Amino acid sequence: MDRDQLESLPPKELHDRAVRYAVAHGDFGFLWDLLKVIPAAEAASGHSDESANDLSRVSALLSDAMASGEGELGEALRPVYIAYLSKHPDA
């Protein structure tokens, strides 16, 4: 998919495609980067209390990564997913 096609997708689909591709290809770098930006995305989407908790608990970050395509958090992470999927057009 090209960038314009990716821009038209909902956050949940972007998340699912990016995470599925990263897992299938062992791209732990992307998954780690995703975990690092989730707290900032939560704060940007108005959930700063969750970002403070996430910084102190890795298990919370892993859980968030699996659900980070939903709602305001998914919207805040759209650029992350689009940038990643643009580099991997077969995803």
N, CA, C and O atoms as a Tinker XYZ file with bonds, in Angstrom:
   364  protein
     1  N      0.839000   -1.174000    0.000000    73     2
     2  CA     0.000000    0.000000    0.000000    64     1     3
     3  C      0.887000    1.242000    0.000000    63     2     4     5
     4  O      1.938000    1.274000    0.640000    81     3
     5  N      0.439000    2.263000   -0.734000    73     3     6
     6  CA     1.205000    3.497000   -0.693000    64     5     7
     7  C      0.733000    4.358000    0.474000    63     6     8     9
     8  O     -0.260000    4.044000    1.131000    81     7
     9  N      1.453000    5.436000    0.721000    73     7    10
    10  CA     1.174000    6.277000    1.893000    64     9    11
    11  C     -0.243000    6.838000    1.876000    63    10    12    13
    12  O     -0.890000    6.898000    2.922000    81    11
    13  N     -0.739000    7.252000    0.707000    73    11    14
    14  CA    -2.104000    7.787000    0.633000    64    13    15
    15  C     -3.135000    6.730000    1.031000    63    14    16    17
    16  O     -4.105000    7.040000    1.723000    81    15
    17  N     -2.933000    5.501000    0.605000    73    15    18
    18  CA    -3.847000    4.418000    0.981000    64    17    19
    19  C     -3.782000    4.165000    2.491000    63    18    20    21
    20  O     -4.804000    3.937000    3.137000    81    19
    21  N     -2.565000    4.209000    3.040000    73    19    22
    22  CA    -2.405000    4.011000    4.476000    64    21    23
    23  C     -3.101000    5.121000    5.260000    63    22    24    25
    24  O     -3.730000    4.856000    6.284000    81    23
    25  N     -2.992000    6.355000    4.787000    73    23    26
    26  CA    -3.619000    7.493000    5.468000    64    25    27
    27  C     -5.128000    7.314000    5.579000    63    26    28    29
    28  O     -5.745000    7.840000    6.505000    81    27
    29  N     -5.727000    6.581000    4.650000    73    27    30
    30  CA    -7.178000    6.429000    4.657000    64    29    31
    31  C     -7.672000    5.323000    5.595000    63    30    32    33
    32  O     -8.873000    5.199000    5.834000    81    31
    33  N     -6.748000    4.528000    6.120000    73    31    34
    34  CA    -7.142000    3.413000    6.989000    64    33    35
    35  C     -7.421000    3.889000    8.415000    63    34    36    37
    36  O     -6.810000    4.850000    8.881000    81    35
    37  N     -8.347000    3.216000    9.107000    73    35    38
    38  CA    -8.586000    3.545000   10.516000    64    37    39
    39  C     -7.403000    3.102000   11.378000    63    38    40    41
    40  O     -6.660000    2.201000   10.989000    81    39
    41  N     -7.221000    3.726000   12.542000    73    39    42
    42  CA    -6.086000    3.394000   13.410000    64    41    43
    43  C     -6.000000    1.915000   13.770000    63    42    44    45
    44  O     -4.905000    1.356000   13.827000    81    43
    45  N     -7.125000    1.283000   14.010000    73    43    46
    46  CA    -7.125000   -0.138000   14.397000    64    45    47
    47  C     -6.512000   -0.994000   13.289000    63    46    48    49
    48  O     -5.739000   -1.909000   13.574000    81    47
    49  N     -6.845000   -0.709000   12.042000    73    47    50
    50  CA    -6.271000   -1.493000   10.937000    64    49    51
    51  C     -4.785000   -1.199000   10.764000    63    50    52    53
    52  O     -3.998000   -2.104000   10.486000    81    51
    53  N     -4.400000    0.066000   10.930000    73    51    54
    54  CA    -2.973000    0.399000   10.863000    64    53    55
    55  C     -2.198000   -0.348000   11.944000    63    54    56    57
    56  O     -1.145000   -0.928000   11.679000    81    55
    57  N     -2.728000   -0.328000   13.156000    73    55    58
    58  CA    -2.106000   -1.040000   14.271000    64    57    59
    59  C     -1.970000   -2.518000   13.959000    63    58    60    61
    60  O     -0.889000   -3.095000   14.083000    81    59
    61  N     -3.083000   -3.127000   13.551000    73    59    62
    62  CA    -3.073000   -4.569000   13.303000    64    61    63
    63  C     -2.079000   -4.936000   12.225000    63    62    64    65
    64  O     -1.340000   -5.909000   12.378000    81    63
    65  N     -2.040000   -4.188000   11.142000    73    63    66
    66  CA    -1.099000   -4.479000   10.052000    64    65    67
    67  C      0.343000   -4.320000   10.506000    63    66    68    69
    68  O      1.179000   -5.185000   10.244000    81    67
    69  N      0.641000   -3.200000   11.198000    73    67    70
    70  CA     2.013000   -2.931000   11.612000    64    69    71
    71  C      2.497000   -3.961000   12.629000    63    70    72    73
    72  O      3.600000   -4.490000   12.500000    81    71
    73  N      1.681000   -4.244000   13.632000    73    71    74
    74  CA     2.088000   -5.193000   14.669000    64    73    75
    75  C      2.189000   -6.606000   14.098000    63    74    76    77
    76  O      3.135000   -7.334000   14.401000    81    75
    77  N      1.223000   -6.989000   13.279000    73    75    78
    78  CA     1.267000   -8.330000   12.675000    64    77    79
    79  C      2.533000   -8.487000   11.826000    63    78    80    81
    80  O      3.205000   -9.516000   11.902000    81    79
    81  N      2.859000   -7.474000   11.020000    73    79    82
    82  CA     4.050000   -7.539000   10.178000    64    81    83
    83  C      5.311000   -7.619000   11.040000    63    82    84    85
    84  O      6.195000   -8.434000   10.780000    81    83
    85  N      5.389000   -6.762000   12.077000    73    83    86
    86  CA     6.576000   -6.752000   12.937000    64    85    87
    87  C      6.759000   -8.087000   13.647000    63    86    88    89
    88  O      7.878000   -8.590000   13.744000    81    87
    89  N      5.677000   -8.657000   14.140000    73    87    90
    90  CA     5.762000   -9.948000   14.823000    64    89    91
    91  C      6.182000  -11.038000   13.843000    63    90    92    93
    92  O      7.055000  -11.849000   14.152000    81    91
    93  N      5.567000  -11.060000   12.670000    73    91    94
    94  CA     5.876000  -12.092000   11.677000    64    93    95
    95  C      7.317000  -12.018000   11.190000    63    94    96    97
    96  O      7.907000  -13.037000   10.829000    81    95
    97  N      7.886000  -10.809000   11.179000    73    95    98
    98  CA     9.249000  -10.635000   10.682000    64    97    99
    99  C     10.270000  -10.436000   11.797000    63    98   100   101
   100  O     11.422000  -10.090000   11.537000    81    99
   101  N      9.847000  -10.653000   13.030000    73    99   102
   102  CA    10.775000  -10.534000   14.146000    64   101   103
   103  C     11.355000   -9.137000   14.296000    63   102   104   105
   104  O     12.494000   -8.977000   14.735000    81   103
   105  N     10.574000   -8.129000   13.933000    73   103   106
   106  CA    11.050000   -6.746000   14.002000    64   105   107
   107  C     10.809000   -6.197000   15.410000    63   106   108   109
   108  O      9.903000   -5.396000   15.638000    81   107
   109  N     11.639000   -6.648000   16.336000    73   107   110
   110  CA    11.497000   -6.231000   17.721000    64   109   111
   111  C     11.868000   -4.767000   17.901000    63   110   112   113
   112  O     11.448000   -4.131000   18.868000    81   111
   113  N     12.650000   -4.233000   16.979000    73   111   114
   114  CA    12.983000   -2.808000   17.033000    64   113   115
   115  C     11.734000   -1.954000   16.914000    63   114   116   117
   116  O     11.563000   -1.001000   17.674000    81   115
   117  N     10.858000   -2.281000   15.969000    73   115   118
   118  CA     9.608000   -1.522000   15.826000    64   117   119
   119  C      8.740000   -1.697000   17.061000    63   118   120   121
   120  O      8.185000   -0.725000   17.574000    81   119
   121  N      8.620000   -2.924000   17.539000    73   119   122
   122  CA     7.777000   -3.169000   18.705000    64   121   123
   123  C      8.305000   -2.413000   19.919000    63   122   124   125
   124  O      7.522000   -1.869000   20.697000    81   123
   125  N      9.614000   -2.373000   20.086000    73   123   126
   126  CA    10.197000   -1.632000   21.200000    64   125   127
   127  C      9.950000   -0.136000   21.030000    63   126   128   129
   128  O      9.606000    0.556000   21.988000    81   127
   129  N     10.129000    0.364000   19.797000    73   127   130
   130  CA     9.854000    1.779000   19.536000    64   129   131
   131  C      8.399000    2.113000   19.838000    63   130   132   133
   132  O      8.101000    3.171000   20.392000    81   131
   133  N      7.497000    1.210000   19.472000    73   131   134
   134  CA     6.078000    1.415000   19.753000    64   133   135
   135  C      5.848000    1.511000   21.257000    63   134   136   137
   136  O      5.128000    2.394000   21.722000    81   135
   137  N      6.457000    0.610000   22.011000    73   135   138
   138  CA     6.309000    0.640000   23.467000    64   137   139
   139  C      6.830000    1.952000   24.053000    63   138   140   141
   140  O      6.269000    2.466000   25.021000    81   139
   141  N      7.902000    2.496000   23.467000    73   139   142
   142  CA     8.473000    3.731000   23.988000    64   141   143
   143  C      7.598000    4.945000   23.702000    63   142   144   145
   144  O      7.602000    5.892000   24.488000    81   143
   145  N      6.850000    4.948000   22.602000    73   143   146
   146  CA     6.041000    6.131000   22.267000    64   145   147
   147  C      4.625000    6.071000   22.823000    63   146   148   149
   148  O      3.917000    7.078000   22.813000    81   147
   149  N      4.202000    4.907000   23.306000    73   147   150
   150  CA     2.833000    4.795000   23.841000    64   149   151
   151  C      2.585000    5.762000   24.997000    63   150   152   153
   152  O      1.541000    6.413000   24.997000    81   151
   153  N      3.480000    5.900000   25.986000    73   151   154
   154  CA     3.186000    6.847000   27.064000    64   153   155
   155  C      2.969000    8.277000   26.563000    63   154   156   157
   156  O      2.059000    8.959000   27.033000    81   155
   157  N      3.788000    8.738000   25.622000    73   155   158
   158  CA     3.615000   10.087000   25.076000    64   157   159
   159  C      2.309000   10.194000   24.303000    63   158   160   161
   160  O      1.631000   11.219000   24.371000    81   159
   161  N      1.951000    9.143000   23.567000    73   159   162
   162  CA     0.694000    9.150000   22.820000    64   161   163
   163  C     -0.499000    9.158000   23.771000    63   162   164   165
   164  O     -1.506000    9.815000   23.506000    81   163
   165  N     -0.383000    8.431000   24.874000    73   163   166
   166  CA    -1.462000    8.454000   25.868000    64   165   167
   167  C     -1.608000    9.840000   26.466000    63   166   168   169
   168  O     -2.727000   10.320000   26.648000    81   167
   169  N     -0.500000   10.487000   26.773000    73   167   170
   170  CA    -0.557000   11.843000   27.318000    64   169   171
   171  C     -1.161000   12.797000   26.287000    63   170   172   173
   172  O     -1.979000   13.650000   26.633000    81   171
   173  N     -0.758000   12.654000   25.022000    73   171   174
   174  CA    -1.284000   13.525000   23.967000    64   173   175
   175  C     -2.775000   13.307000   23.738000    63   174   176   177
   176  O     -3.481000   14.217000   23.305000    81   175
   177  N     -3.253000   12.097000   24.030000    73   175   178
   178  CA    -4.673000   11.805000   23.827000    64   177   179
   179  C     -5.488000   12.037000   25.094000    63   178   180   181
   180  O     -6.641000   11.616000   25.188000    81   179
   181  N     -4.864000   12.725000   26.090000    73   179   182
   182  CA    -5.586000   13.105000   27.289000    64   181   183
   183  C     -5.590000   12.077000   28.398000    63   182   184   185
   184  O     -6.414000   12.156000   29.310000    81   183
   185  N     -4.697000   11.127000   28.340000    73   183   186
   186  CA    -4.646000   10.075000   29.358000    64   185   187
   187  C     -3.296000   10.087000   30.070000    63   186   188   189
   188  O     -2.616000    9.064000   30.144000    81   187
   189  N     -2.915000   11.248000   30.592000    73   187   190
   190  CA    -1.597000   11.381000   31.216000    64   189   191
   191  C     -1.450000   10.502000   32.449000    63   190   192   193
   192  O     -0.338000   10.091000   32.781000    81   191
   193  N     -2.555000   10.204000   33.135000    73   191   194
   194  CA    -2.464000    9.322000   34.298000    64   193   195
   195  C     -2.026000    7.921000   33.885000    63   194   196   197
   196  O     -1.278000    7.265000   34.610000    81   195
   197  N     -2.485000    7.466000   32.734000    73   195   198
   198  CA    -2.070000    6.151000   32.240000    64   197   199
   199  C     -0.611000    6.160000   31.815000    63   198   200   201
   200  O      0.093000    5.167000   32.002000    81   199
   201  N     -0.145000    7.272000   31.242000    73   199   202
   202  CA     1.251000    7.308000   30.800000    64   201   203
   203  C      2.198000    7.214000   31.989000    63   202   204   205
   204  O      3.247000    6.579000   31.882000    81   203
   205  N      1.859000    7.827000   33.114000    73   203   206
   206  CA     2.707000    7.736000   34.309000    64   205   207
   207  C      2.777000    6.294000   34.808000    63   206   208   209
   208  O      3.848000    5.821000   35.188000    81   207
   209  N      1.653000    5.601000   34.810000    73   207   210
   210  CA     1.648000    4.197000   35.229000    64   209   211
   211  C      2.453000    3.336000   34.264000    63   210   212   213
   212  O      3.193000    2.449000   34.691000    81   211
   213  N      2.312000    3.593000   32.959000    73   211   214
   214  CA     2.999000    2.780000   31.962000    64   213   215
   215  C      4.510000    2.896000   32.057000    63   214   216   217
   216  O      5.230000    1.928000   31.812000    81   215
   217  N      4.983000    4.064000   32.407000    73   215   218
   218  CA     6.429000    4.228000   32.504000    64   217   219
   219  C      7.024000    3.350000   33.590000    63   218   220   221
   220  O      8.204000    3.005000   33.528000    81   219
   221  N      6.234000    2.988000   34.574000    73   219   222
   222  CA     6.764000    2.187000   35.671000    64   221   223
   223  C      6.468000    0.696000   35.537000    63   222   224   225
   224  O      6.956000   -0.099000   36.340000    81   223
   225  N      5.675000    0.298000   34.534000    73   223   226
   226  CA     5.314000   -1.123000   34.426000    64   225   227
   227  C      5.436000   -1.618000   32.989000    63   226   228   229
   228  O      4.645000   -1.232000   32.128000    81   227
   229  N      6.393000   -2.446000   32.736000    73   227   230
   230  CA     6.599000   -3.000000   31.402000    64   229   231
   231  C      5.404000   -3.836000   30.966000    63   230   232   233
   232  O      5.031000   -3.809000   29.793000    81   231
   233  N      4.806000   -4.568000   31.877000    73   231   234
   234  CA     3.659000   -5.397000   31.506000    64   233   235
   235  C      2.507000   -4.541000   31.001000    63   234   236   237
   236  O      1.777000   -4.953000   30.099000    81   235
   237  N      2.342000   -3.372000   31.564000    73   235   238
   238  CA     1.300000   -2.466000   31.085000    64   237   239
   239  C      1.613000   -1.999000   29.670000    63   238   240   241
   240  O      0.711000   -1.876000   28.841000    81   239
   241  N      2.881000   -1.740000   29.394000    73   239   242
   242  CA     3.267000   -1.335000   28.043000    64   241   243
   243  C      2.982000   -2.437000   27.026000    63   242   244   245
   244  O      2.492000   -2.168000   25.929000    81   243
   245  N      3.292000   -3.678000   27.399000    73   243   246
   246  CA     3.026000   -4.786000   26.483000    64   245   247
   247  C      1.531000   -4.918000   26.214000    63   246   248   249
   248  O      1.117000   -5.147000   25.077000    81   247
   249  N      0.736000   -4.774000   27.245000    73   247   250
   250  CA    -0.715000   -4.820000   27.089000    64   249   251
   251  C     -1.193000   -3.679000   26.212000    63   250   252   253
   252  O     -2.034000   -3.872000   25.334000    81   251
   253  N     -0.660000   -2.493000   26.449000    73   251   254
   254  CA    -1.041000   -1.335000   25.640000    64   253   255
   255  C     -0.661000   -1.529000   24.175000    63   254   256   257
   256  O     -1.405000   -1.130000   23.279000    81   255
   257  N      0.484000   -2.134000   23.938000    73   255   258
   258  CA     0.920000   -2.335000   22.552000    64   257   259
   259  C     -0.076000   -3.182000   21.781000    63   258   260   261
   260  O     -0.329000   -2.946000   20.599000    81   259
   261  N     -0.636000   -4.167000   22.461000    73   259   262
   262  CA    -1.585000   -5.050000   21.782000    64   261   263
   263  C     -2.912000   -4.346000   21.502000    63   262   264   265
   264  O     -3.639000   -4.744000   20.592000    81   263
   265  N     -3.235000   -3.313000   22.266000    73   263   266
   266  CA    -4.510000   -2.610000   22.094000    64   265   267
   267  C     -4.321000   -1.180000   21.603000    63   266   268   269
   268  O     -5.258000   -0.384000   21.655000    81   267
   269  N     -3.135000   -0.844000   21.132000    73   267   270
   270  CA    -2.843000    0.547000   20.813000    64   269   271
   271  C     -3.373000    1.013000   19.466000    63   270   272   273
   272  O     -2.959000    2.059000   18.966000    81   271
   273  N     -4.277000    0.256000   18.878000    73   271   274
   274  CA    -4.903000    0.705000   17.644000    64   273   275
   275  C     -6.300000    1.234000   17.876000    63   274   276   277
   276  O     -7.003000    1.569000   16.923000    81   275
   277  N     -6.711000    1.314000   19.124000    73   275   278
   278  CA    -8.089000    1.667000   19.462000    64   277   279
   279  C     -8.206000    3.126000   19.878000    63   278   280   281
   280  O     -7.284000    3.677000   20.480000    81   279
   281  N     -9.323000    3.747000   19.566000    73   279   282
   282  CA    -9.717000    5.052000   20.078000    64   281   283
   283  C     -8.706000    6.165000   19.884000    63   282   284   285
   284  O     -8.004000    6.232000   18.875000    81   283
   285  N     -8.654000    7.049000   20.897000    73   283   286
   286  CA    -7.774000    8.216000   20.831000    64   285   287
   287  C     -6.307000    7.821000   20.784000    63   286   288   289
   288  O     -5.505000    8.492000   20.134000    81   287
   289  N     -5.949000    6.744000   21.463000    73   287   290
   290  CA    -4.566000    6.276000   21.435000    64   289   291
   291  C     -4.192000    5.832000   20.024000    63   290   292   293
   292  O     -3.108000    6.155000   19.537000    81   291
   293  N     -5.079000    5.098000   19.371000    73   291   294
   294  CA    -4.830000    4.687000   17.994000    64   293   295
   295  C     -4.639000    5.885000   17.082000    63   294   296   297
   296  O     -3.762000    5.887000   16.219000    81   295
   297  N     -5.463000    6.902000   17.276000    73   295   298
   298  CA    -5.332000    8.129000   16.477000    64   297   299
   299  C     -3.987000    8.797000   16.725000    63   298   300   301
   300  O     -3.334000    9.246000   15.783000    81   299
   301  N     -3.569000    8.865000   17.989000    73   299   302
   302  CA    -2.305000    9.504000   18.327000    64   301   303
   303  C     -1.112000    8.743000   17.749000    63   302   304   305
   304  O     -0.068000    9.335000   17.473000    81   303
   305  N     -1.270000    7.430000   17.566000    73   303   306
   306  CA    -0.175000    6.599000   17.033000    64   305   307
   307  C     -0.234000    6.406000   15.522000    63   306   308   309
   308  O      0.633000    5.737000   14.959000    81   307
   309  N     -1.240000    6.976000   14.848000    73   307   310
   310  CA    -1.353000    6.848000   13.390000    64   309   311
   311  C     -0.033000    7.123000   12.673000    63   310   312   313
   312  O      0.370000    6.330000   11.822000    81   311
   313  N      0.663000    8.240000   12.999000    73   311   314
   314  CA     1.916000    8.527000   12.276000    64   313   315
   315  C      2.971000    7.436000   12.434000    63   314   316   317
   316  O      3.739000    7.173000   11.509000    81   315
   317  N      3.008000    6.807000   13.595000    73   315   318
   318  CA     3.980000    5.728000   13.844000    64   317   319
   319  C      3.679000    4.547000   12.927000    63   318   320   321
   320  O      4.575000    3.997000   12.286000    81   319
   321  N      2.399000    4.165000   12.873000    73   319   322
   322  CA     2.010000    3.029000   12.036000    64   321   323
   323  C      2.196000    3.333000   10.556000    63   322   324   325
   324  O      2.681000    2.488000    9.803000    81   323
   325  N      1.817000    4.522000   10.138000    73   323   326
   326  CA     1.941000    4.885000    8.719000    64   325   327
   327  C      3.405000    4.921000    8.301000    63   326   328   329
   328  O      3.756000    4.422000    7.232000    81   327
   329  N      4.264000    5.508000    9.133000    73   327   330
   330  CA     5.696000    5.550000    8.807000    64   329   331
   331  C      6.256000    4.140000    8.666000    63   330   332   333
   332  O      7.007000    3.864000    7.730000    81   331
   333  N      5.899000    3.246000    9.580000    73   331   334
   334  CA     6.400000    1.870000    9.539000    64   333   335
   335  C      5.866000    1.127000    8.324000    63   334   336   337
   336  O      6.619000    0.471000    7.605000    81   335
   337  N      4.560000    1.235000    8.103000    73   335   338
   338  CA     3.958000    0.508000    6.975000    64   337   339
   339  C      4.413000    1.056000    5.633000    63   338   340   341
   340  O      4.455000    0.316000    4.650000    81   339
   341  N      4.753000    2.335000    5.571000    73   339   342
   342  CA     5.270000    2.919000    4.336000    64   341   343
   343  C      6.611000    2.296000    3.959000    63   342   344   345
   344  O      6.939000    2.178000    2.779000    81   343
   345  N      7.380000    1.901000    4.968000    73   343   346
   346  CA     8.673000    1.252000    4.723000    64   345   347
   347  C      8.518000   -0.208000    4.329000    63   346   348   349
   348  O      9.452000   -0.818000    3.808000    81   347
   349  N      7.333000   -0.771000    4.578000    73   347   350
   350  CA     7.071000   -2.195000    4.323000    64   349   351
   351  C      5.766000   -2.320000    3.528000    63   350   352   353
   352  O      4.740000   -2.710000    4.086000    81   351
   353  N      5.798000   -1.992000    2.235000    73   351   354
   354  CA     4.565000   -1.974000    1.442000    64   353   355
   355  C      3.885000   -3.328000    1.309000    63   354   356   357
   356  O      2.723000   -3.394000    0.907000    81   355
   357  N      4.582000   -4.402000    1.637000    73   355   358
   358  CA     3.970000   -5.724000    1.557000    64   357   359
   359  C      3.231000   -6.093000    2.838000    63   358   360   361
   360  O      2.682000   -7.191000    2.933000    81   359
   361  N      3.206000   -5.210000    3.814000    73   359   362
   362  CA     2.530000   -5.487000    5.093000    64   361   363
   363  C      1.017000   -5.427000    4.942000    63   362   364
   364  O      0.291000   -5.634000    5.915000    81   363
